[in-house]
Coordinates of C-alpha atoms in Angstrom, one line a residue:
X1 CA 156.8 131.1 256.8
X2 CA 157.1 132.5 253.4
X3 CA 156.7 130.9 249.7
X4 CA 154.4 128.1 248.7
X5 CA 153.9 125.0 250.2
X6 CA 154.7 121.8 248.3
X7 CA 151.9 118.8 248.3
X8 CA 152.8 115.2 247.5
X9 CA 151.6 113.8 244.6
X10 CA 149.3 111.1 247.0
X11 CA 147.5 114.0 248.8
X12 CA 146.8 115.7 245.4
X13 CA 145.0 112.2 243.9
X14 CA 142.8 111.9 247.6
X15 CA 141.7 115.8 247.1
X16 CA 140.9 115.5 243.6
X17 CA 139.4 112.3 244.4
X18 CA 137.2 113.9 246.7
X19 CA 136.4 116.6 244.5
X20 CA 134.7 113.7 241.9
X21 CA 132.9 112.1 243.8
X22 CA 131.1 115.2 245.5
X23 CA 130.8 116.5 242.0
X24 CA 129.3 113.0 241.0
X25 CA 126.8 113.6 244.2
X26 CA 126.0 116.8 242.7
X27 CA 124.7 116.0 239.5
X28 CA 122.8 112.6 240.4
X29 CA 121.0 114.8 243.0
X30 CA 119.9 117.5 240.3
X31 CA 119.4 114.6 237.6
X32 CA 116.8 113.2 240.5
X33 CA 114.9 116.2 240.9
X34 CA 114.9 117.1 236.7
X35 CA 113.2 113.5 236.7
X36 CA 110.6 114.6 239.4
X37 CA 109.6 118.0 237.8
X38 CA 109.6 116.8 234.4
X39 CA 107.2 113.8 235.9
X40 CA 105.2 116.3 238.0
X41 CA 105.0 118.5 234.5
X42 CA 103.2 116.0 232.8
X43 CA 101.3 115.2 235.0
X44 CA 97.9 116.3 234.4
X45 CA 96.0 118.3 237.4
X46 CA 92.1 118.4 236.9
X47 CA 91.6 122.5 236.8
X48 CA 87.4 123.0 238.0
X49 CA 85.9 124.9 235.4
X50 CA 83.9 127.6 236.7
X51 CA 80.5 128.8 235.3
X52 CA 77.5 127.0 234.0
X53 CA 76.8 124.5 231.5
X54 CA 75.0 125.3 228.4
X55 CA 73.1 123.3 226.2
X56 CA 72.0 123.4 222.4
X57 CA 70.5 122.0 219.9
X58 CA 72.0 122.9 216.2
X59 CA 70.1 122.3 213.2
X60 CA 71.8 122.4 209.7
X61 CA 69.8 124.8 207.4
X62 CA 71.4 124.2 204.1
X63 CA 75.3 124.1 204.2
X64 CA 76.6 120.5 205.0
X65 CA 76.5 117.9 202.4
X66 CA 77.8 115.0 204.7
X67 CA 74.4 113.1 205.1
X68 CA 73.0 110.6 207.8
X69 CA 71.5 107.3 206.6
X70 CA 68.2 108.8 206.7
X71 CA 69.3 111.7 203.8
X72 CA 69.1 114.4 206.5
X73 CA 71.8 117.2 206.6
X74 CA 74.1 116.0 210.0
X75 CA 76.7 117.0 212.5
X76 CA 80.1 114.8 212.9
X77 CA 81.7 113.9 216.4
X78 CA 84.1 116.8 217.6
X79 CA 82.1 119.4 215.6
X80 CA 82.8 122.5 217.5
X81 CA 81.5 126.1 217.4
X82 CA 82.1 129.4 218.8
X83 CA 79.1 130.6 221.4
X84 CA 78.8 134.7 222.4
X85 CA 76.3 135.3 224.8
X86 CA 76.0 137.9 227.4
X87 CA 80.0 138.6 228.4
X88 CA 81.1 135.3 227.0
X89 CA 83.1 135.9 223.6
X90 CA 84.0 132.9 222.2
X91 CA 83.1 130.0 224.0
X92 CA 84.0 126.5 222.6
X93 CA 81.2 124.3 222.3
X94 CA 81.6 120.4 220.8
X95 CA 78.9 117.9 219.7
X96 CA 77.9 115.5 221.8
X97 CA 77.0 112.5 219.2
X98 CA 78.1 111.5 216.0
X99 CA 76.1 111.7 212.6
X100 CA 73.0 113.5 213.9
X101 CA 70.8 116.2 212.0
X102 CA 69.9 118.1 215.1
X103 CA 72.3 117.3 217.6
X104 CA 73.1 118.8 220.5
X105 CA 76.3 120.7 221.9
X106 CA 77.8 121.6 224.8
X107 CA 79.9 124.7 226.3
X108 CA 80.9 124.4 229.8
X109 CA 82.1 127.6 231.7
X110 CA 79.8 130.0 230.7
X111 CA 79.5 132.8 233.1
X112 CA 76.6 135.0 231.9
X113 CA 73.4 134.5 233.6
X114 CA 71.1 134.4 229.9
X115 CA 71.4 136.3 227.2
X116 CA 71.0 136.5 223.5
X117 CA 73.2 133.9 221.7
X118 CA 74.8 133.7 218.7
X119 CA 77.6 131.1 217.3
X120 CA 79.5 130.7 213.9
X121 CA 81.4 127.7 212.4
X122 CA 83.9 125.9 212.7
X123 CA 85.6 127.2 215.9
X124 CA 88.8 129.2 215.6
X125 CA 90.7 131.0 218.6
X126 CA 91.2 134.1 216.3
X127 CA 87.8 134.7 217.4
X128 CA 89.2 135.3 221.1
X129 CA 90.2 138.4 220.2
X130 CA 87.1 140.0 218.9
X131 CA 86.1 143.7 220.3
X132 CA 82.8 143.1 220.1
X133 CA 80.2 140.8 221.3
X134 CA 79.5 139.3 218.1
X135 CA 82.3 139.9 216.0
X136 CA 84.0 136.9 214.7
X137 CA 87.0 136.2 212.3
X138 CA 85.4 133.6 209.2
X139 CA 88.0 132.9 206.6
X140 CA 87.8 130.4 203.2
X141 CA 90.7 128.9 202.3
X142 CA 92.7 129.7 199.1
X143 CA 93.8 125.6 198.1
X144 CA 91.0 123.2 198.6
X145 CA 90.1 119.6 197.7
X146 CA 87.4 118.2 196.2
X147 CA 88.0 114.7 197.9
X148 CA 84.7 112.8 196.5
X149 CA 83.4 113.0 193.0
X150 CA 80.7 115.8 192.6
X151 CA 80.7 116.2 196.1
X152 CA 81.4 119.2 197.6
X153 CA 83.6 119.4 200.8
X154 CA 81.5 122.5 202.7
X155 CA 82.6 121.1 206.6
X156 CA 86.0 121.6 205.4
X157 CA 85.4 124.9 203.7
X158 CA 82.7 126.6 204.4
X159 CA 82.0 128.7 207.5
X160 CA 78.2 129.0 208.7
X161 CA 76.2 131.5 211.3
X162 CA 73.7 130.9 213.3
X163 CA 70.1 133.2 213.9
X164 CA 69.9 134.8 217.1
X165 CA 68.5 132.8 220.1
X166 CA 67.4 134.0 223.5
X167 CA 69.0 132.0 226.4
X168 CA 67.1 132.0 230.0
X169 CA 69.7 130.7 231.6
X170 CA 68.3 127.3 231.7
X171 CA 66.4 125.8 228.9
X172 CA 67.9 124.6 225.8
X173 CA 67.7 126.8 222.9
X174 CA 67.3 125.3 219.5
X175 CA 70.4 127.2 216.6
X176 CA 69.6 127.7 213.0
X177 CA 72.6 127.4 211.0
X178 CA 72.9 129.1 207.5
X179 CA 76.4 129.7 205.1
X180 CA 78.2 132.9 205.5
X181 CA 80.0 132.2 202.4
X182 CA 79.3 131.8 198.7
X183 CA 79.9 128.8 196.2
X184 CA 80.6 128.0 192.5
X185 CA 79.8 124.6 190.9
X186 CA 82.0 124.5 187.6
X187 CA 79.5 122.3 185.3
X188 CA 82.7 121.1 182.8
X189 CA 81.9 120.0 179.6
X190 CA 83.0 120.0 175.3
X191 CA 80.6 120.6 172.4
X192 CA 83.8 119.7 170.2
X193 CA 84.4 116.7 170.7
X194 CA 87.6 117.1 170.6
X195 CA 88.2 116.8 174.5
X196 CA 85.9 114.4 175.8
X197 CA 88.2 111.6 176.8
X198 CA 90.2 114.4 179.3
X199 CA 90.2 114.4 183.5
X200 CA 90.1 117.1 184.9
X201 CA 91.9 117.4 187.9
X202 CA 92.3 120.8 189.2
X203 CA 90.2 123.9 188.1
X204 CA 92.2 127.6 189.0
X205 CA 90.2 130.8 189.6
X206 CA 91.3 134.8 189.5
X207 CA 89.2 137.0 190.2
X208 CA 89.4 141.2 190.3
X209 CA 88.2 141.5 194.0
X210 CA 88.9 139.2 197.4
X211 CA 88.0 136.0 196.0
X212 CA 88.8 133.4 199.5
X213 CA 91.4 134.3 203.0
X214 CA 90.1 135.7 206.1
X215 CA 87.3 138.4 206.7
X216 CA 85.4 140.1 209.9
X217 CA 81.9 139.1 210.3
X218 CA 79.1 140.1 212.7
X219 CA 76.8 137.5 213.8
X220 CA 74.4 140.2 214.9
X221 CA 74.2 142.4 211.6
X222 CA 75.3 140.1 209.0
X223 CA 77.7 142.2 207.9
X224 CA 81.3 141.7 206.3
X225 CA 84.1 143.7 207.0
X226 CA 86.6 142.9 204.4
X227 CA 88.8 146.2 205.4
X228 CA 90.7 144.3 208.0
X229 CA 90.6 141.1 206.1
X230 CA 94.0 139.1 204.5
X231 CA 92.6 138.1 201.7
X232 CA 93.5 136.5 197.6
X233 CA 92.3 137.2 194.3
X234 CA 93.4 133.7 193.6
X235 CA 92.1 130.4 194.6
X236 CA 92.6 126.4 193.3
X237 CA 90.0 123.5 194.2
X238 CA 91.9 120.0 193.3
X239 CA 90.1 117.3 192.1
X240 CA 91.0 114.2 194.0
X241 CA 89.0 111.6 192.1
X242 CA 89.4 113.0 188.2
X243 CA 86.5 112.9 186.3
X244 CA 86.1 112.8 182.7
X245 CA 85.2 116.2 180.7
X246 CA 81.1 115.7 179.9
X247 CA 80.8 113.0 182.9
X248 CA 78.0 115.2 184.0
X249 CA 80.0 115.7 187.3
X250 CA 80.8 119.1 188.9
X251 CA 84.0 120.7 190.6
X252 CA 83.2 123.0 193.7
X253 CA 85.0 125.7 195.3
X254 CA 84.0 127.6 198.2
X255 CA 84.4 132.1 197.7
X256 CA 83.8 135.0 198.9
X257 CA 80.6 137.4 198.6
X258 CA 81.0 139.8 196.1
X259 CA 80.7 140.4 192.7
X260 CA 83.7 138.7 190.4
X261 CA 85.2 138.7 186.8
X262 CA 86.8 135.3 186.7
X263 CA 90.0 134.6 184.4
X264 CA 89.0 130.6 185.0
X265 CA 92.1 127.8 184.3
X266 CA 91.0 124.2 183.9
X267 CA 93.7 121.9 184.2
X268 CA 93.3 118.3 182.9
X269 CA 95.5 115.2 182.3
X270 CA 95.4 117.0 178.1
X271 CA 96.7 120.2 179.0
X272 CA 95.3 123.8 180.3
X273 CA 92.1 125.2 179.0
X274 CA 91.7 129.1 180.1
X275 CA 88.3 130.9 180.0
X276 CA 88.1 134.7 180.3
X277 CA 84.7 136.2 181.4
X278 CA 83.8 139.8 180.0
X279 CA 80.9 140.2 183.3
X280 CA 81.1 139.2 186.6
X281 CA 79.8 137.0 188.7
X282 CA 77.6 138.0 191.0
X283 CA 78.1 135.5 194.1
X284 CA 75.6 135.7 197.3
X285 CA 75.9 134.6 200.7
X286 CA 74.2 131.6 201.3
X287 CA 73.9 130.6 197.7
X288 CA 75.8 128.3 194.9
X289 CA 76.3 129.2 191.4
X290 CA 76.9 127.2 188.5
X291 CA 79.4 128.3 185.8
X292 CA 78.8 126.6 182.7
X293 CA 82.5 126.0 181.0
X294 CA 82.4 124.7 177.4
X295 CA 86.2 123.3 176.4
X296 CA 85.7 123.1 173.1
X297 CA 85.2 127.2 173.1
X298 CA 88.0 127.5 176.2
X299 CA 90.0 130.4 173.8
X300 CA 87.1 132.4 173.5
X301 CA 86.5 135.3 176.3
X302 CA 83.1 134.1 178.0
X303 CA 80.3 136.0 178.7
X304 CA 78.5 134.6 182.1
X305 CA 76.5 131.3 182.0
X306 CA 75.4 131.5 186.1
X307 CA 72.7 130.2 187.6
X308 CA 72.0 130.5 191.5
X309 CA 70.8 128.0 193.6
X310 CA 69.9 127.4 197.2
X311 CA 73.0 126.1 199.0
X312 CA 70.6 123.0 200.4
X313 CA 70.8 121.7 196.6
X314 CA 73.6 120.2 197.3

């Protein structure tokens, strides 16, 4: 028989019919098993972690100015650092107490046998990378916050390095921690008169070489590598709690080793007061310096009123 065959109009609503509700059947089927992977997905699976355990104590030479009740130098909870030992590059390692001055750490999965150790902080995963055994990636950050008055903020700020340690594979060695970076204490105040009742509340700093960003370090020579660094010239500290100009409080802001010739902007609830310096400062790992910055005289190109202190001054 040729030419089409006609279908009643009942047949073609029991087909289509039919058609639905496999369709429907379908996609409650595959809605089912979405709902079972996506449950299975987050559902965590304990993963063993292979290696050994290592253990260490961490003592705070002279870089953090949060303080136990007992005026020591002390470690927060979650603290973490990077560990290299042996073939291990970049091992986490967290605190294992709260508020301590020589608390200890742990790294789980370490695979070398001993070795000698050396760890920076804080912990970054940039440091995964390294092509060396002791090459790590430190960085300061161009915006930071003085949060307390005349306090400054060096956990937040400030990376440290620890000596080198020798690891027997099953004692607990003891870390020495020191700063990698640099500091400068702004010591604000106005032989005038004319500004006394001012806040400051922010304090801006440019400076002809890398002044804060990101920089390669070497645990094991203490050298920097600024070659391969992203670095700024440029760098703000904001003063959270504003204090008045002559309060005999300071302003803090964490830089870069080197030597710098500072165009320095201090911002208060009055206005902007810039000081230009005709000599650099000279800034040292390890150390703070204090720039002495006279209002009253703000228009007048400085020469350099530093003084260098141990960082443990603090």
């Amino acid at each position: 028989m040729t030419g089409q065959m006609k279908i009643s109009p009942n047949l073609k609503i029991a087909r289509t019919m039919k058609k639905i509700t496999k369709s429907l059947i379908a996609i409650s089927a595959m809605l089912i098993a979405f709902s079972c992977t996506k449950d299975m997905a987050e559902t965590p699976v304990a993963t063993p972690v292979e290696g050994k355990q290592l253990a260490f104590t961490a003592a705070v030479d002279d870089s953090r100015v949060e303080r136990a009740d007992d005026g020591k130098l002390s470690w927060c909870a979650d603290d973490a650092f990077g560990i290299f030992v042996g073939t291990d590059i970049n091992a986490k390692a967290i605190t294992s107490a709260e508020m301590v001055a020589d608390g200890t750490f742990i790294a789980d999965g370490i695979t070398s046998e001993s070795g000698t150790i050396y760890a920076y902080y804080p912990y970054n995963t940039f440091s995964s990378q390294s092509t060396g055994t002791s090459d790590v990636w430190l960085s300061i950050a161009q915006g930071q916050t003085q949060s307390v008055k005349d306090v400054f903020d060096a956990g937040k700020y400030f990376t440290m390095v620890s000596d080198a340690a020798e690891w027997d594979g099953t004692t607990k060695p003891s870390l020495k921690f020191s700063a990698a970076g640099s500091a400068l204490r702004f010591n604000i105040y106005d032989n005038s008169g004319k500004y006394a009742g001012e806040k400051v509340k922010s304090i801006e700093v440019v400076s002809d070489n890398a002044l804060v960003g990101g920089y390669k370090y070497n645990l094991a020579t203490r050298e920097y590598d600024m070659t391969s660094s992203i670095n700024r010239k440029a760098a703000i500290v904001n003063v959270a709690e504003p204090f008045a100009v002559g309060d005999n409080a300071n302003a803090y802001m964490a830089v870069l080793p080197g030597n710098h010739t500072p165009k320095i902007v201090v911002r208060t609830d009055g206005g902007a007061h810039v000081f230009e310096f005709t000599s650099a400062l000279v800034c040292t790992a390890g150390k703070v310096g204090t720039v002495k910055l006279n209002i009253g005289n703000a228009a007048v190109k400085h020469y350099v009123l530093y003084n260098t202190f141990d960082l443990m001054i603090w």
